[in-house]
Coordinates of C-alpha atoms and ligand atoms in Angstrom, one line a residue:
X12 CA 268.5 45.0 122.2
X13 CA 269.2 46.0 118.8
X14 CA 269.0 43.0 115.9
X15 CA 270.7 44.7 113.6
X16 CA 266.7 46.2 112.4
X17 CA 265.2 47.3 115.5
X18 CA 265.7 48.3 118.8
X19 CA 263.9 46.1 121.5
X20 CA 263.4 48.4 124.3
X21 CA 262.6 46.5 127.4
X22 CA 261.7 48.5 130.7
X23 CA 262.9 51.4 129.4
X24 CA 259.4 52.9 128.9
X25 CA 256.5 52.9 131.1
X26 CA 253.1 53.1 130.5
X27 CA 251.9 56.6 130.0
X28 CA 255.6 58.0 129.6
X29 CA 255.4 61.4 127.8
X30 CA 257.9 60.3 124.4
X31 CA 259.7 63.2 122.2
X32 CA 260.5 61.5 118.9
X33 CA 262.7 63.4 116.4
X34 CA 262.6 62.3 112.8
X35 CA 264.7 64.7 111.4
X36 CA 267.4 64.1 113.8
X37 CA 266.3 60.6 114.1
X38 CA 266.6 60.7 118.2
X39 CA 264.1 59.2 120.8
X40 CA 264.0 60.8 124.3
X41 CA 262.1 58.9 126.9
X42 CA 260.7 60.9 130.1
X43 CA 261.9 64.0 128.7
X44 CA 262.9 66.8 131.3
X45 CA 261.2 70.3 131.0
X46 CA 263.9 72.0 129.1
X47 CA 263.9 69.4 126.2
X48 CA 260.0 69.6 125.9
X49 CA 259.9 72.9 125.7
X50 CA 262.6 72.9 122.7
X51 CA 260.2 70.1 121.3
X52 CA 257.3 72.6 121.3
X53 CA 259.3 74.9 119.9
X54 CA 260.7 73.6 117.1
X55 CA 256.7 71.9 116.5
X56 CA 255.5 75.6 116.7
X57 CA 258.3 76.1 114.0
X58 CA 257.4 73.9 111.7
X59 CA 253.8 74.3 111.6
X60 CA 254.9 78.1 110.7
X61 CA 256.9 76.8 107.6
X62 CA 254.4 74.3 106.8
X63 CA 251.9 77.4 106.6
X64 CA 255.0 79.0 104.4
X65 CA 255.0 76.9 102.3
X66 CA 251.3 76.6 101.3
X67 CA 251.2 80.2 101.1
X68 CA 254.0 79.7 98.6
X69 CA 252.5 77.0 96.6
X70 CA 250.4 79.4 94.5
X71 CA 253.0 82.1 93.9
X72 CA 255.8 82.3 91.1
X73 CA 259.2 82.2 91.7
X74 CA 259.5 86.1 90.7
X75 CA 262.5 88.4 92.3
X76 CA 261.2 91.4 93.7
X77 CA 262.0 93.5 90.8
X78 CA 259.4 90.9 88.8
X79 CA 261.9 89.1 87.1
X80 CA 260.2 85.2 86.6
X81 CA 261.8 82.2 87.0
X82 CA 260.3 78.9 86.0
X83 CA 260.6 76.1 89.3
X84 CA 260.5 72.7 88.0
X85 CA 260.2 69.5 90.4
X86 CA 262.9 66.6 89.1
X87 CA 261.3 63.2 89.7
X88 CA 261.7 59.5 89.1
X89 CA 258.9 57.6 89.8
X90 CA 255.7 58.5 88.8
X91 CA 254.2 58.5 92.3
X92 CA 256.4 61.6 92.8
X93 CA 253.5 63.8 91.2
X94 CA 251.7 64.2 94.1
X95 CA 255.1 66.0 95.8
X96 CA 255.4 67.9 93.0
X97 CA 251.6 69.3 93.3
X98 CA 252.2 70.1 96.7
X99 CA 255.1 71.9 96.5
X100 CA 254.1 74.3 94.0
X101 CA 256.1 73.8 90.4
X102 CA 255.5 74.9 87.8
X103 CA 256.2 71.4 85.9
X104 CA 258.5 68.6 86.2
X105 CA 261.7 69.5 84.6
X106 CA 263.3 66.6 84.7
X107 CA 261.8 63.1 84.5
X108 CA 263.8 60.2 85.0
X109 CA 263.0 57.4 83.1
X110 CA 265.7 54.6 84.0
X111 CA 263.4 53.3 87.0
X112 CA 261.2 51.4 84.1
X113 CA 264.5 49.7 83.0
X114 CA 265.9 48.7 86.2
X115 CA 265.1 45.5 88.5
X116 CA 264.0 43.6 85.7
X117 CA 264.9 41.0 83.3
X118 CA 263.8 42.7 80.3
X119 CA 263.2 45.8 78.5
X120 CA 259.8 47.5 79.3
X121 CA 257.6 47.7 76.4
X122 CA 256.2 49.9 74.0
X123 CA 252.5 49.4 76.0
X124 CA 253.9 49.8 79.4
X125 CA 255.4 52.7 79.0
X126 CA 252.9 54.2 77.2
X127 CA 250.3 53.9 80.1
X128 CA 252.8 54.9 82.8
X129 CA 253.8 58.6 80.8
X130 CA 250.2 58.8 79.8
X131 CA 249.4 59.2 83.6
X132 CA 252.2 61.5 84.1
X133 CA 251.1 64.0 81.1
X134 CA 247.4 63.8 82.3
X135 CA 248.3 64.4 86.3
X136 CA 250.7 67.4 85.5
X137 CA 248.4 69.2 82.8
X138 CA 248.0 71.9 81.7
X139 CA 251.5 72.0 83.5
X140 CA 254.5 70.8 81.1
X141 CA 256.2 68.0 81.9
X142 CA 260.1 67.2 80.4
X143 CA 261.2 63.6 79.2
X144 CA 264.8 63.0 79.5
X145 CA 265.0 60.3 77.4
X146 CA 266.8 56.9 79.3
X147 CA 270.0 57.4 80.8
X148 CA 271.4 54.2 81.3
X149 CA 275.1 53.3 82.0
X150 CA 277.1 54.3 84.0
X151 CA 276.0 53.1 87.7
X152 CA 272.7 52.6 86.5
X153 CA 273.4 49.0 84.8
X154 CA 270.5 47.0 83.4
X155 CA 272.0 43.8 83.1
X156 CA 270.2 42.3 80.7
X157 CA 271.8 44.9 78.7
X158 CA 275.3 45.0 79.4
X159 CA 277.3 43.8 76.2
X160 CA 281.1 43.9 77.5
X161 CA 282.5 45.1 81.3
X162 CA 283.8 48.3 80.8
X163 CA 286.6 49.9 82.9
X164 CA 285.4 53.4 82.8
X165 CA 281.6 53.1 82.7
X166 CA 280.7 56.8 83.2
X167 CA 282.8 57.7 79.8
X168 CA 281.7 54.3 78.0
X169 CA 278.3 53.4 76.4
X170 CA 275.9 55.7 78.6
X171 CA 272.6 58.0 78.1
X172 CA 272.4 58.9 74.5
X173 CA 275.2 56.8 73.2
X174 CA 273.3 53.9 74.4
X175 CA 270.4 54.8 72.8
X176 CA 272.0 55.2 69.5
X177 CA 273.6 52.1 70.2
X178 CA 270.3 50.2 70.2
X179 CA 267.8 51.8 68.4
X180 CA 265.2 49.7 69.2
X181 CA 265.3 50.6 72.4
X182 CA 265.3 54.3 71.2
X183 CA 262.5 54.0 69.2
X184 CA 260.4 52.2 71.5
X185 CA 260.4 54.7 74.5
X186 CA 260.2 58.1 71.9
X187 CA 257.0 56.3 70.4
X188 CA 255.5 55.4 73.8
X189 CA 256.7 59.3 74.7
X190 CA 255.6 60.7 71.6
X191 CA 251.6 58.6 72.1
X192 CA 251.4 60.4 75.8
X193 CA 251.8 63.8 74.4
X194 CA 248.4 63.6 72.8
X195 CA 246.9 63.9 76.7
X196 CA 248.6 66.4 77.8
X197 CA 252.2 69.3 77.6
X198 CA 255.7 67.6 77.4
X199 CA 258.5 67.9 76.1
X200 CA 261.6 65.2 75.4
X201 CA 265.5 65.8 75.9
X202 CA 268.3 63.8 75.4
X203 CA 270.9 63.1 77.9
X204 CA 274.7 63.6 77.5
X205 CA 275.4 64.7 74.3
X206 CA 278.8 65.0 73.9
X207 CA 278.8 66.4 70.3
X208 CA 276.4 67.5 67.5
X209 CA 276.3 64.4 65.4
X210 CA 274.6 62.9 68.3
X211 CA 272.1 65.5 68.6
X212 CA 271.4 64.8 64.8
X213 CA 271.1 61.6 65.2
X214 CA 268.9 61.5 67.8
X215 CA 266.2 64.1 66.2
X216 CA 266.3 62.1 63.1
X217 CA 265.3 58.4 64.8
X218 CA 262.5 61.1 66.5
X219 CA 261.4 62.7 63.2
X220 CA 261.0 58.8 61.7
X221 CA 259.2 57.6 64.3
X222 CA 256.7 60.6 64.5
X223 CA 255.9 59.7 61.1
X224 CA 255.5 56.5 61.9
X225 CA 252.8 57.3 64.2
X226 CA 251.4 60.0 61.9
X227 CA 251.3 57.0 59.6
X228 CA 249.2 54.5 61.9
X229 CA 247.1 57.8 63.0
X230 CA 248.2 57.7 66.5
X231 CA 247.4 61.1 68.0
X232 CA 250.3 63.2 69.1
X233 CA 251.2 66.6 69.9
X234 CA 251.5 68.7 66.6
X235 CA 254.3 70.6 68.5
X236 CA 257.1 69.1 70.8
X237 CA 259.7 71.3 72.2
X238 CA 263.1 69.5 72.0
X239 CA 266.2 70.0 74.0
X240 CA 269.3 68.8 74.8
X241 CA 271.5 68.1 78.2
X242 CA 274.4 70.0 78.9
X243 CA 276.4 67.8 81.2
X244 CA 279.6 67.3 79.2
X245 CA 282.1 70.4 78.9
X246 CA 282.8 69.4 75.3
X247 CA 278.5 70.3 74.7
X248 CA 278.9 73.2 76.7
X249 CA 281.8 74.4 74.9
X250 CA 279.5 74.1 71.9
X251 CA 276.6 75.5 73.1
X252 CA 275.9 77.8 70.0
X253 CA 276.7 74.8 67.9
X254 CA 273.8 72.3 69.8
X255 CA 271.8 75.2 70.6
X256 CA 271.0 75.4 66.5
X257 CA 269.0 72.5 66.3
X258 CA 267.1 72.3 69.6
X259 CA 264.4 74.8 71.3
X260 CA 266.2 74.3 75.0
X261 CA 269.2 73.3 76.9
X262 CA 269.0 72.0 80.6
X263 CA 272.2 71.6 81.8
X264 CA 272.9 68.5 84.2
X265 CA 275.3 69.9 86.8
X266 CA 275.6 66.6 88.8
X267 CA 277.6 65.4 85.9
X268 CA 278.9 68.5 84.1
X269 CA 280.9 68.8 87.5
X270 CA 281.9 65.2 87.4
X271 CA 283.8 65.5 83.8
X272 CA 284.8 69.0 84.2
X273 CA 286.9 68.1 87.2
X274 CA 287.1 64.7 86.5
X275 CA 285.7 63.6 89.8
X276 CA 283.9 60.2 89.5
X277 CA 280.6 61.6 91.5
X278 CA 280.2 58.5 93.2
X279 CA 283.4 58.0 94.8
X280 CA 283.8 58.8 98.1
X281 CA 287.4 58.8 97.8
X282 CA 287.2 61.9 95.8
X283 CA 283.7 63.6 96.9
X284 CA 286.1 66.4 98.6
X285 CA 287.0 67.6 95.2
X286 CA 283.2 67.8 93.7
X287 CA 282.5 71.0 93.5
X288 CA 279.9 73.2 92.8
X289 CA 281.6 76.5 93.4
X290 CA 284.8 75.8 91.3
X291 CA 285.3 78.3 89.2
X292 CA 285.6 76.3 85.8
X293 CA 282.2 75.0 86.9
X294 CA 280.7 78.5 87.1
X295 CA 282.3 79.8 84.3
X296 CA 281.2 76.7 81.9
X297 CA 277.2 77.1 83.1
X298 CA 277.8 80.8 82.4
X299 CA 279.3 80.5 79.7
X300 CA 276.2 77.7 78.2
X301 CA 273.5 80.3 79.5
X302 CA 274.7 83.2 77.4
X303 CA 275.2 81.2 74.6
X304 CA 272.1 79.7 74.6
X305 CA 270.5 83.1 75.2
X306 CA 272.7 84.6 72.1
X307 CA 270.9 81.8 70.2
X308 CA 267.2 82.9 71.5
X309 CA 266.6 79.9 73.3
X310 CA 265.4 79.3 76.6
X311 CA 267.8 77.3 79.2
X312 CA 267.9 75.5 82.8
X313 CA 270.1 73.7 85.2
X314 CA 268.0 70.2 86.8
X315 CA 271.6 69.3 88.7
X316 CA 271.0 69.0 92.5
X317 CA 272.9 72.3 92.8
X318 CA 270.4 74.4 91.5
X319 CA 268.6 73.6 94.9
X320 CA 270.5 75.2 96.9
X321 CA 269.0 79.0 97.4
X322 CA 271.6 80.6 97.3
X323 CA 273.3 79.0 93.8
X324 CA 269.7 79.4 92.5
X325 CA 270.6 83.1 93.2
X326 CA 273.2 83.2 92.1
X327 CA 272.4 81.4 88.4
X328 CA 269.6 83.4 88.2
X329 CA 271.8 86.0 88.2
X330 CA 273.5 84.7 85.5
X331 CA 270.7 85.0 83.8
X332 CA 269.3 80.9 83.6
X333 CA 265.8 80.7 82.6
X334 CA 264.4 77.7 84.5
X335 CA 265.4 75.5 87.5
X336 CA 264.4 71.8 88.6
X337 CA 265.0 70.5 92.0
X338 CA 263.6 67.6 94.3
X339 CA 259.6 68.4 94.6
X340 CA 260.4 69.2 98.8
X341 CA 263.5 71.7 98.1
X342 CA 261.4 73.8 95.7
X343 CA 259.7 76.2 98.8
X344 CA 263.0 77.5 100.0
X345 CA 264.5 78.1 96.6
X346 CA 261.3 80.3 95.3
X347 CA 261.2 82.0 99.1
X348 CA 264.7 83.1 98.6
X349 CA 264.0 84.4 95.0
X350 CA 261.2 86.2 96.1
X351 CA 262.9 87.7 98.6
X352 CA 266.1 89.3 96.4
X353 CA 265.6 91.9 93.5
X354 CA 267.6 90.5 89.8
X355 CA 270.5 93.3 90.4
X356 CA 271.8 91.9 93.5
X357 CA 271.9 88.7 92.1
X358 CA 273.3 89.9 89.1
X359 CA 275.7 91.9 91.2
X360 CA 276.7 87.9 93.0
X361 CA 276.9 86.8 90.2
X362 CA 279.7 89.2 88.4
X363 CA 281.9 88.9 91.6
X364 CA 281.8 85.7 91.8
X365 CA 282.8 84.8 88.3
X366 CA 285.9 87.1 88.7
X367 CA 287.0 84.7 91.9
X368 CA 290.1 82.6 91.5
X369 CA 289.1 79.6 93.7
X370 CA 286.4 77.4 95.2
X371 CA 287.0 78.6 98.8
X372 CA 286.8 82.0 97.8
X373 CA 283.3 81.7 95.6
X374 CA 281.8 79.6 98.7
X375 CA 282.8 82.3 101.5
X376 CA 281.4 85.2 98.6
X377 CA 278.1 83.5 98.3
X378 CA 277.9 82.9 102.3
X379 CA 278.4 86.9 102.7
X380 CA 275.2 87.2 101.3
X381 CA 273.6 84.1 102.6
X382 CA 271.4 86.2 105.5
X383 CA 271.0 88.9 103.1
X384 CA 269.2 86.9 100.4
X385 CA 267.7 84.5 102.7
X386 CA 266.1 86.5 105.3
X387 CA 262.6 85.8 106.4
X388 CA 262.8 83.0 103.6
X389 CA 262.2 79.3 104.5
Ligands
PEP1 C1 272.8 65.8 86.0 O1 273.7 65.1 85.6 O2 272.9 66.9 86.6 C2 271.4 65.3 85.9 C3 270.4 66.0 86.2 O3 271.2 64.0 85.5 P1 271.5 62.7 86.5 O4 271.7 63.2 87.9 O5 270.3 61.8 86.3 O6 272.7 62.1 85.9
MG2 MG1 273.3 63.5 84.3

């Protein structure tokens, strides 16, 4: 009987019934036959071998055979995630979401709170970095005790940094509690969304005020903060040379730089057959941002959920990106696979690629190379 919940299952099992339960596939096979327990050991004797993979892993850098390194950094949320991340071997967070300490609530979180929770972060992850991105909200993450006016197009209305700028309290608050935690341990801050240089202006100057605010009161701090900036907007990646001037690093958020590139609302099903990764104006924006930035001598990443996929980490690796941040569990296959491919084969990917005329084509390109690059790799 199934209550909408959970399955009653009455007489179905008997006492001392041998039970193979799937989670991964989510299936529950009663009185299995010998064929299906057999595949049950197997796939058991499978994992355990990937399990041991990936601790093997966990202490080795992401480094292509030819010794080309790669920082791997784990994208989290919550602050429980930190744990994950341990286990799966990063090499920081590179991406910290901090929305979660805005949402389901009536108000905003204060200074105090937020403190204590990044505090804890800082100090778990040491002497490993770990990056702020500053509050994204907007979009279809709505606080609603902060919602001035409906708006018909939320995802190019008041979201991220415009927000912030917005409401400078709000600002202020969350780069001071940041700005306390960095006295226990490596971080850096960067902002999300910036759409054009005046913001990026702005937003260093409310930081610079409030750091001497805190120099003022004696708070410790961090003498030195590396800054950077999202690229997730084609108009910021267009101006890469231009942000890049006044920041130490660009991450650039693929998830939405593939959203307004192809104007594809990235939450609408309706329209999810036209996200995607491999279109070429995609590629050739985030290649375009990574030589940029490098022509400016600064260091850059890609935190969008594309970057963990093994092969596109490949393949932006070999267009030269600095750093990638994933989900904590997807960061084992991605470093297998790097370690498994020398820097000239993906650099080799990563010129045919950018000379494809379609989607289809880049996708069935990168799949050529799929068992190549992947072999013996998680
Ligand atoms: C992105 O846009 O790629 C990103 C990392 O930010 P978010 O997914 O939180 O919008
Ligand atoms: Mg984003």
């Amino acid at each position: 009987r199934w209550d909408g919940d959970f399955l009653t299952v009455r007489g179905l099992i008997e006492s001392g019934d041998l039970i193979v339960v799937d989670g991964a596939k989510g299936s529950v096979i009663i009185a299995p036959d010998e064929a299906t327990v057999k595949r049950a050991q197997r796939v058991i004797r499978q994992m355990g071998r990937r399990e041991a993979e990936r601790e093997r892993l966990r202490g080795l850098a992401a480094e292509t055979r030819d010794g080309y390194r790669i920082e791997l950094g784990a994208n989290i949320e919550f602050p429980e995630e930190i744990s994950h991340v341990k286990l799966h071997g990063a090499d920081g967070v590179g991406l910290f979401r901090t929305e979660f300490l805005y949402l389901n609530r009536d108000r905003l979180p204060e200074e105090e709170e937020q403190f204590e929770i990044y505090r804890k972060v800082v100090e778990q992850m040491a002497p490993q970095p770990v990056i702020f991105r500053t509050v994204d909200l907007g979009g279809d993450k709505l606080a609603h005790y902060l919602t001035t006016s409906r708006e018909l197009n939320p995802y190019l209305g008041l979201r991220a940094i415009r927000l912030c700028l917005e409401k400078p309290e709000l600002f202020r608050t969350q780069l001071r509690a940041i700005l306390r935690a960095s006295a226990y341990g490596p971080l850096r801050i960067m902002f999300p969304m910036i759409t054009r240089v005046e913001e990026l202006q702005q937003a260093r100057n409310i930081l610079a005020k409030v750091r001497r605010e805190l120099r003022a009161e004696k708070q410790p701090m961090a003498s030195e903060i590396e800054i950077g900036s999202m690229i997730e907007v084609p108009s910021a990646a267009l101006a890469t040379d231009i942000l890049a001037r006044h920041v130490d690093f660009l991450s650039i958020g693929t998830n939405d730089l593939i959203q307004y590139t192809l104007a594809v609302d990235r939450v609408n099903e309706a329209v999810a057959h036209l996200y995607d990764p491999y279109d070429p104006s995609v590629l050739r924006l985030i290649s375009h941002v990574i030589t940029a930035a490098h022509e400016a001598g600064i260091w850059v990443g890609v935190c969008g959920e594309m970057a963990s996929d093994p092969m596109i980490a490949a393949l932006l690796v070999g267009m030269g990106v600095d750093e990638l941040s994933m989900g904590p569990m997807l960061i084992p296959s991605v470093k297998a696979t790097l370690r498994n491919i020398l820097l000239t084969q993906a650099r080799e990917l990563a010129r045919e690629v950018l000379r494809l005329p379609n989607g289809q084509q880049i996708r069935t390109a990168v799949a050529r190379r799929r068992r190549q690059f992947t072999r013996g790799a998680l």
